[in-house]
PDB file of C-alpha atoms in Angstrom:
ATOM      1  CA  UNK H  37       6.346  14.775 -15.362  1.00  0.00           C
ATOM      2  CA  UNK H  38       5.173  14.470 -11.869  1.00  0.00           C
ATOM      3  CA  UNK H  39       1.587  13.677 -12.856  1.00  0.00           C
ATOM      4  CA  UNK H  40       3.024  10.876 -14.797  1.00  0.00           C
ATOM      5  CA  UNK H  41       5.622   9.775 -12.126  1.00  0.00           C
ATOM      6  CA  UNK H  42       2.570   9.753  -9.771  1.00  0.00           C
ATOM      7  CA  UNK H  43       0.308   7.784 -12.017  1.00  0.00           C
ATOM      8  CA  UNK H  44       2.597   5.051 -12.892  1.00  0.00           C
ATOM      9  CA  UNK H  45       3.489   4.196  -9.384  1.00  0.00           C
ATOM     10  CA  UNK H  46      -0.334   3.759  -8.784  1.00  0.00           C
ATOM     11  CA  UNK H  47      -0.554   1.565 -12.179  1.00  0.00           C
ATOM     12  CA  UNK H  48       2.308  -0.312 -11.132  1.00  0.00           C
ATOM     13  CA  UNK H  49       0.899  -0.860  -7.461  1.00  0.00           C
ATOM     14  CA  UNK H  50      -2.602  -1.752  -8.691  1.00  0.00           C
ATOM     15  CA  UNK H  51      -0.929  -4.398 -11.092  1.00  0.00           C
ATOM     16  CA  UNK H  52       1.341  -6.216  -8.993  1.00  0.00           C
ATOM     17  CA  UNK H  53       0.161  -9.773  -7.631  1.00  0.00           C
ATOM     18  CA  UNK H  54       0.856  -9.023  -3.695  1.00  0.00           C
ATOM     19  CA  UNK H  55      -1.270 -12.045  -2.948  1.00  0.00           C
ATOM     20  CA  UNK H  56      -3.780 -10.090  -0.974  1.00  0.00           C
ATOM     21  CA  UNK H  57      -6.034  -7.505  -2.262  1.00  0.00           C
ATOM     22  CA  UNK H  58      -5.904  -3.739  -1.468  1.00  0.00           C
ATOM     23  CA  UNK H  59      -9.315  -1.811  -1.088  1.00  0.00           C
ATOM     24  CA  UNK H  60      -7.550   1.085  -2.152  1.00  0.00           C
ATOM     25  CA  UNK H  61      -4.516   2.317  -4.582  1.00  0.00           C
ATOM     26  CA  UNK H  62      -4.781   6.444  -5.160  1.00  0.00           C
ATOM     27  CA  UNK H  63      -2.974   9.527  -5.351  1.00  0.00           C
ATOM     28  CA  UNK H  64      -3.153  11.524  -2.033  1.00  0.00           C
ATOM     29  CA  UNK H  65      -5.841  14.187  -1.541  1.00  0.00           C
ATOM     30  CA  UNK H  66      -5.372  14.806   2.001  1.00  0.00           C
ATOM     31  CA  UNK H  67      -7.826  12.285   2.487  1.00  0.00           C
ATOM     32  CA  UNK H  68      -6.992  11.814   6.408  1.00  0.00           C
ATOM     33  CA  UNK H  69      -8.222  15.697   6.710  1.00  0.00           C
ATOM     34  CA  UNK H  70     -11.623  14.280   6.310  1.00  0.00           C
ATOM     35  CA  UNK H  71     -13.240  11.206   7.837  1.00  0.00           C
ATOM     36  CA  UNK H  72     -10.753   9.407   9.975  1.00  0.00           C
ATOM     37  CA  UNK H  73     -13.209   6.862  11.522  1.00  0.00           C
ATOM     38  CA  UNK H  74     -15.160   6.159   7.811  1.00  0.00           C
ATOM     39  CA  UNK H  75     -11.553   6.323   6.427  1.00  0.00           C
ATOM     40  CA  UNK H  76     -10.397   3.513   8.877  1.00  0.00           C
ATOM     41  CA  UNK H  77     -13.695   1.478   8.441  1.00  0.00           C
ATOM     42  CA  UNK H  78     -14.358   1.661   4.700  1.00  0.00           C
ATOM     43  CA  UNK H  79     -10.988   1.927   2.764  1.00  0.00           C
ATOM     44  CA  UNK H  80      -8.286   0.058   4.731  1.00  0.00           C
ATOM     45  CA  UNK H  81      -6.192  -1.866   3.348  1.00  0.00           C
ATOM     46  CA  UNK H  82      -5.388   0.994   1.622  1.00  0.00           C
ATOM     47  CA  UNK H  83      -1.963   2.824  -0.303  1.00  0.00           C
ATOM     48  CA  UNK H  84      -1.834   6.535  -1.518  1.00  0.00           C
ATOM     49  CA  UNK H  85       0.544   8.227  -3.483  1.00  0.00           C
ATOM     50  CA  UNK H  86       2.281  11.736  -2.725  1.00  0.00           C
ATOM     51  CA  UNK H  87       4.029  13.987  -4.240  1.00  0.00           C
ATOM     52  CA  UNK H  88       5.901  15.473  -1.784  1.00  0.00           C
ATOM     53  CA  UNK H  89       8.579  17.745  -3.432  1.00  0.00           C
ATOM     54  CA  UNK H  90      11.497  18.696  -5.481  1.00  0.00           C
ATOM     55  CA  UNK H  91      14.825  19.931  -4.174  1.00  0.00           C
ATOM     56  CA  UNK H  92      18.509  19.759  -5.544  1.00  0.00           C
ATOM     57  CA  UNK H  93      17.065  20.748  -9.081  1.00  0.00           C
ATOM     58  CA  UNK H  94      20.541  21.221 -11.088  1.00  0.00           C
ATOM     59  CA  UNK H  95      20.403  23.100 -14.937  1.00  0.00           C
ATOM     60  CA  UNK H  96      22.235  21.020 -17.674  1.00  0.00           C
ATOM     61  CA  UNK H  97      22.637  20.915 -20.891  1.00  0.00           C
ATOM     62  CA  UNK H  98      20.328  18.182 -21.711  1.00  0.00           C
ATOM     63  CA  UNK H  99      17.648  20.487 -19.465  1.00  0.00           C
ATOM     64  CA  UNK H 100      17.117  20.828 -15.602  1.00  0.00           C
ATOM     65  CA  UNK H 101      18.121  17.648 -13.336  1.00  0.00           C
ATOM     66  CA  UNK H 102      14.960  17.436 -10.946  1.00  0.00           C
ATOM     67  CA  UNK H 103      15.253  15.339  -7.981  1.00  0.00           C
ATOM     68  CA  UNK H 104      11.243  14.766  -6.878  1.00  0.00           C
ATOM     69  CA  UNK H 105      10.389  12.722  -3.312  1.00  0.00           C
ATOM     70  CA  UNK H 106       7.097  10.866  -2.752  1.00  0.00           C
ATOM     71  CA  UNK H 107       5.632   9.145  -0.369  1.00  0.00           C
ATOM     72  CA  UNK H 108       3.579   6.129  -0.227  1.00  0.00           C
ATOM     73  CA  UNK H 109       0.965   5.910   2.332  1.00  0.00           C
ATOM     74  CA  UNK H 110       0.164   2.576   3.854  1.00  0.00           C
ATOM     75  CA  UNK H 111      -3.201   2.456   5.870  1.00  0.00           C
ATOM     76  CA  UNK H 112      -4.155  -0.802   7.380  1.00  0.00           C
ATOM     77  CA  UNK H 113      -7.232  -1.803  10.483  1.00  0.00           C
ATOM     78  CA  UNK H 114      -7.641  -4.545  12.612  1.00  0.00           C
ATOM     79  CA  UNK H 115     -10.136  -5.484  14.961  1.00  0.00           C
ATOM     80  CA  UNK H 116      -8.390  -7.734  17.729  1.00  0.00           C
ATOM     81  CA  UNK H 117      -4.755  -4.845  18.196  1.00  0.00           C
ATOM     82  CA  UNK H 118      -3.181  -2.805  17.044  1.00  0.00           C
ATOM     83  CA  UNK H 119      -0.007  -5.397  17.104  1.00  0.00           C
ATOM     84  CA  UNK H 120      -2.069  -7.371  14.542  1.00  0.00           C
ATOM     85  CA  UNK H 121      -2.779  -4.130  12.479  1.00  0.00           C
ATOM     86  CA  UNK H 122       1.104  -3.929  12.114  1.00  0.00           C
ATOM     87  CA  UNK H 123       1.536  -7.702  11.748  1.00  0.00           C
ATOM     88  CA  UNK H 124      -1.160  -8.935  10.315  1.00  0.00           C
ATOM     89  CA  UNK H 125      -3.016 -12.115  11.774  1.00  0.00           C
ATOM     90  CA  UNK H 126      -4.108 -15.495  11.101  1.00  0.00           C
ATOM     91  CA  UNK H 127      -7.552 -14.694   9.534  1.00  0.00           C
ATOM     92  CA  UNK H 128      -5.583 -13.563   6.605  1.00  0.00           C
ATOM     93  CA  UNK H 129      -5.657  -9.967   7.148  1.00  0.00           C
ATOM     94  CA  UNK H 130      -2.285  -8.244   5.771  1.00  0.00           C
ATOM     95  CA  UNK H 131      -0.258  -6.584   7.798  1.00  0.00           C
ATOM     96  CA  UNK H 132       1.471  -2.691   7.270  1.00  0.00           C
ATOM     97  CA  UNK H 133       4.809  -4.090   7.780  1.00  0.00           C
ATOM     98  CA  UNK H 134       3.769  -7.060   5.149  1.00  0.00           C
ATOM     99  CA  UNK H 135       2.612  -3.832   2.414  1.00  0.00           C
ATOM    100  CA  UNK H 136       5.562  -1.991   3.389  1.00  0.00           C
ATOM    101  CA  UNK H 137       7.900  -5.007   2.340  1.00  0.00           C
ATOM    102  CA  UNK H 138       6.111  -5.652  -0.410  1.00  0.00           C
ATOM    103  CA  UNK H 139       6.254  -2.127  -2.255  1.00  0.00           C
ATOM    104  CA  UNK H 140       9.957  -1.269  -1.484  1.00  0.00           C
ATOM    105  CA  UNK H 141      10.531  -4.244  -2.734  1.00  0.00           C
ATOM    106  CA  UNK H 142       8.258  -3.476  -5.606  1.00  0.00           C
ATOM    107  CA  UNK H 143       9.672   0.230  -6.720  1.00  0.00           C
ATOM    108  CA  UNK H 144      13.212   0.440  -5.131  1.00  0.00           C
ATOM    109  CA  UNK H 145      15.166   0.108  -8.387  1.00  0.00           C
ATOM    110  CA  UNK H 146      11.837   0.442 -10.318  1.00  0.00           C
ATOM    111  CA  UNK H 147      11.916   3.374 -12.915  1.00  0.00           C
ATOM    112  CA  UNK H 148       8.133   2.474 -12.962  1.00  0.00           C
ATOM    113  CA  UNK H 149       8.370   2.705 -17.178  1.00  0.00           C
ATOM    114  CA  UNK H 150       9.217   6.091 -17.550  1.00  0.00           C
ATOM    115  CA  UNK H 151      12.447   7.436 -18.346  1.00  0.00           C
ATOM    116  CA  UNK H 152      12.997   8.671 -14.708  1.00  0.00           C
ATOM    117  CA  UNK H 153      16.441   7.223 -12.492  1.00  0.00           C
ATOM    118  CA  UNK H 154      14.852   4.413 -10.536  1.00  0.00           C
ATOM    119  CA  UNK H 155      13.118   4.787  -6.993  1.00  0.00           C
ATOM    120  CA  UNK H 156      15.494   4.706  -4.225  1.00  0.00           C
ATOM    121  CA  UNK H 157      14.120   3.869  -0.756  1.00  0.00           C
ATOM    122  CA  UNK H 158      15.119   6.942   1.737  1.00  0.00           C
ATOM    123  CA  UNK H 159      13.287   6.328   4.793  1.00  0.00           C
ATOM    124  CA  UNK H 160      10.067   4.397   6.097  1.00  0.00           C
ATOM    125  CA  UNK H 161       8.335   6.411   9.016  1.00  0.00           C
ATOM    126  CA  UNK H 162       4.905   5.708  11.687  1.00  0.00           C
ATOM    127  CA  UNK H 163       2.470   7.915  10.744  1.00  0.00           C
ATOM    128  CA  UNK H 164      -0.547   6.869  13.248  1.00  0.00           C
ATOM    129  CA  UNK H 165      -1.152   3.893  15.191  1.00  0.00           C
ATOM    130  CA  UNK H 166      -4.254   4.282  17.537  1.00  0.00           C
ATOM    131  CA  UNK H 167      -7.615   2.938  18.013  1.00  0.00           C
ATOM    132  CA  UNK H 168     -10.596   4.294  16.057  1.00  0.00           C
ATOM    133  CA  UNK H 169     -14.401   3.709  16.513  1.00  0.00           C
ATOM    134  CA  UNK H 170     -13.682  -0.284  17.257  1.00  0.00           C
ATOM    135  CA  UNK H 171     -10.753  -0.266  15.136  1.00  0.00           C
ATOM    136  CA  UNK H 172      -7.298  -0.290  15.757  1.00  0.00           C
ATOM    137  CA  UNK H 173      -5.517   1.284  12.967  1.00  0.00           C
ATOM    138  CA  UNK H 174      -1.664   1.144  11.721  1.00  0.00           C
ATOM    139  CA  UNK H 175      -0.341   4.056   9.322  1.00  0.00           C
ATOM    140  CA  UNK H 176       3.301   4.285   7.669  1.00  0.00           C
ATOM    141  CA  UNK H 177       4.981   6.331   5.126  1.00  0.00           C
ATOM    142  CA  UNK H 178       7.932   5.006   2.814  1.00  0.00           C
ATOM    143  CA  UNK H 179       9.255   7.888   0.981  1.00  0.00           C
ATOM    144  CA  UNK H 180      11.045   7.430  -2.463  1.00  0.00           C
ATOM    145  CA  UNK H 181      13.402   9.612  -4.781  1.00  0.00           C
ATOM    146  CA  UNK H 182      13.544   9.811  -7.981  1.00  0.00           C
ATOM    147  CA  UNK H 183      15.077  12.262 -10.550  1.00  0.00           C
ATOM    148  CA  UNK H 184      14.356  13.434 -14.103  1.00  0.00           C
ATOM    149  CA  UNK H 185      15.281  15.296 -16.774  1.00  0.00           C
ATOM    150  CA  UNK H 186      12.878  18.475 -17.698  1.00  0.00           C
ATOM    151  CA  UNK H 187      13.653  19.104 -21.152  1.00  0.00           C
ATOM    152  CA  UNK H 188      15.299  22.398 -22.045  1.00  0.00           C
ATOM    153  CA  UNK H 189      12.334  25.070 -23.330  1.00  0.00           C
ATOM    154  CA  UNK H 190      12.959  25.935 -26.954  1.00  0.00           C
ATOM    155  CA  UNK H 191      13.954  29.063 -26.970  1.00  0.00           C
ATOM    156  CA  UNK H 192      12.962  30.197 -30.688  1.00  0.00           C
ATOM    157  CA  UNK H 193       9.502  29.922 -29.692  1.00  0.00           C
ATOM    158  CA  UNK H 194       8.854  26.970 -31.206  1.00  0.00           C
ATOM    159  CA  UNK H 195       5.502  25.744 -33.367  1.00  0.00           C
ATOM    160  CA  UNK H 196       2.945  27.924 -32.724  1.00  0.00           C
ATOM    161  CA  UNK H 197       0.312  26.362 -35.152  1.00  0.00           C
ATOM    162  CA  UNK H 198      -1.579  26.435 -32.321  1.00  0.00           C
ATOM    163  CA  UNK H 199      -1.958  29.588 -31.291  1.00  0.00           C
ATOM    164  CA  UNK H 200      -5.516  30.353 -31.162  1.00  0.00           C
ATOM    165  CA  UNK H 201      -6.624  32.894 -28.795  1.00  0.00           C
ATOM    166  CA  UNK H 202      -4.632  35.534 -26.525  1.00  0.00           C
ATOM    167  CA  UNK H 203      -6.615  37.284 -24.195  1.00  0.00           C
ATOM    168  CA  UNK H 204      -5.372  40.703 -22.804  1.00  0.00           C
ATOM    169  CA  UNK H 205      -6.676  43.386 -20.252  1.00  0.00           C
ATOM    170  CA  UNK H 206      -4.810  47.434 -20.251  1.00  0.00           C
ATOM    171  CA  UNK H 207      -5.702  50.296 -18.811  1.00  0.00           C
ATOM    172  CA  UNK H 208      -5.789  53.525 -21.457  1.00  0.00           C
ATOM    173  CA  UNK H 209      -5.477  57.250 -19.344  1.00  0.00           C
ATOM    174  CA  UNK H 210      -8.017  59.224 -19.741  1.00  0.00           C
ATOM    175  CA  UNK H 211      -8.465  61.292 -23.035  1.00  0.00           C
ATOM    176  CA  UNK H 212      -7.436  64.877 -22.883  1.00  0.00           C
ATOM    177  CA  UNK H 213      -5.514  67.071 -24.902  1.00  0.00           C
ATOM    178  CA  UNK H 214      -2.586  65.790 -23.063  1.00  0.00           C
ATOM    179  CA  UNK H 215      -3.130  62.025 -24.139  1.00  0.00           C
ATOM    180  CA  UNK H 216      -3.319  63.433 -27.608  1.00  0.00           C
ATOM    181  CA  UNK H 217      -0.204  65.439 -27.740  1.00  0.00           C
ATOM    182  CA  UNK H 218       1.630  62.005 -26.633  1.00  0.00           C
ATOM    183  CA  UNK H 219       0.017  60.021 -29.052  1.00  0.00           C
ATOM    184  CA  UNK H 220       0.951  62.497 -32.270  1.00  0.00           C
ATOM    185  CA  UNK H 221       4.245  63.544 -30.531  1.00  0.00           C
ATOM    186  CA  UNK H 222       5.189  66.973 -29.621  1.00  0.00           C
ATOM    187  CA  UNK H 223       6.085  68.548 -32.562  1.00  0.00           C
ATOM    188  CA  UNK H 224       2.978  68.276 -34.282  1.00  0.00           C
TER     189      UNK H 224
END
């Protein structure tokens, strides 16, 4: 269900009509562990989805109650400040406080299509704001919950139709007269 969670918020990101274009909607790969400067220079304006954990996770008869956090990663670049990275400017170039707005307003209350409790805002935190190669760059974090309902496994081993292969490594001892006596039993 996260996989799904984390896909729709992208789909539902990529489709909304912001009335500026981002260069970038993705799940998070730790992409700011690689190339910061080609990062800042080739992707911003950008958004990323995370992941970023389950807690509070509750067993009920329906199944278990997860509650699942992610965070959505907000990259933007300016040349002029880093004010106008925040802000935006008059050349048209959005702002991170303008994509901030414009996703909390876009999944708080969302449940994106699935059959999730909608996305409730927690927190919006600075992630970077410095200059890079030329560039001054802006990063934020708004971080979501969400729960959901992991169905409850069936328990009579349900349809396995399926079933094709099982693949299984064991150890036998070493054959002695021993080994031999176990296997036909002692009184034989």
């Amino acid at each position: 269900m996260i996989g799904k969670i984390e896909n729709a918020v992208i789909q539902k990101i990529k489709s909304a009509d912001l009335g500026y274009r981002l260069k970038l909607v993705e799940s998070y790969k730790a992409q700011f562990d690689d190339d910061l400067v080609k990062l800042v220079k080739t992707s911003a304006p950008a958004v990323w989805v995370a992941f970023t954990g389950e807690d509070n996770t509750q067993n009920t008869a329906k199944g278990m109650e997860c509650t699942a956090s992610f965070s959505i990663i907000v990259l933007t670049r300016n040349v002029r400040n880093e004010r106008s990275a925040r802000f935006g400017d008059k050349q048209g170039e959005v702002g991170t406080y303008q994509i901030l707005q414009d996703i909390k307003a876009l999944l708080h209350g969302s449940d994106v299509g699935l059959n999730i409790v909608p996305f409730q805002h927690k927190r919006t935190v600075p992630l970077l704001n410095t200059a890079v190669s030329g560039f001054f760059a802006s990063v934020f974090a708004l971080e979501f919950e969400t729960s959901y309902v992991m169905a409850a496994a069936d328990k009579t081993g349900g349809d396995l139709a399926e079933f094709l292969r099982l693949h299984a490594d064991w150890e036998l001892p070493e054959f002695n007269s021993e080994t031999l006596t176990n296997i036909r039993g002692k009184n034989e």
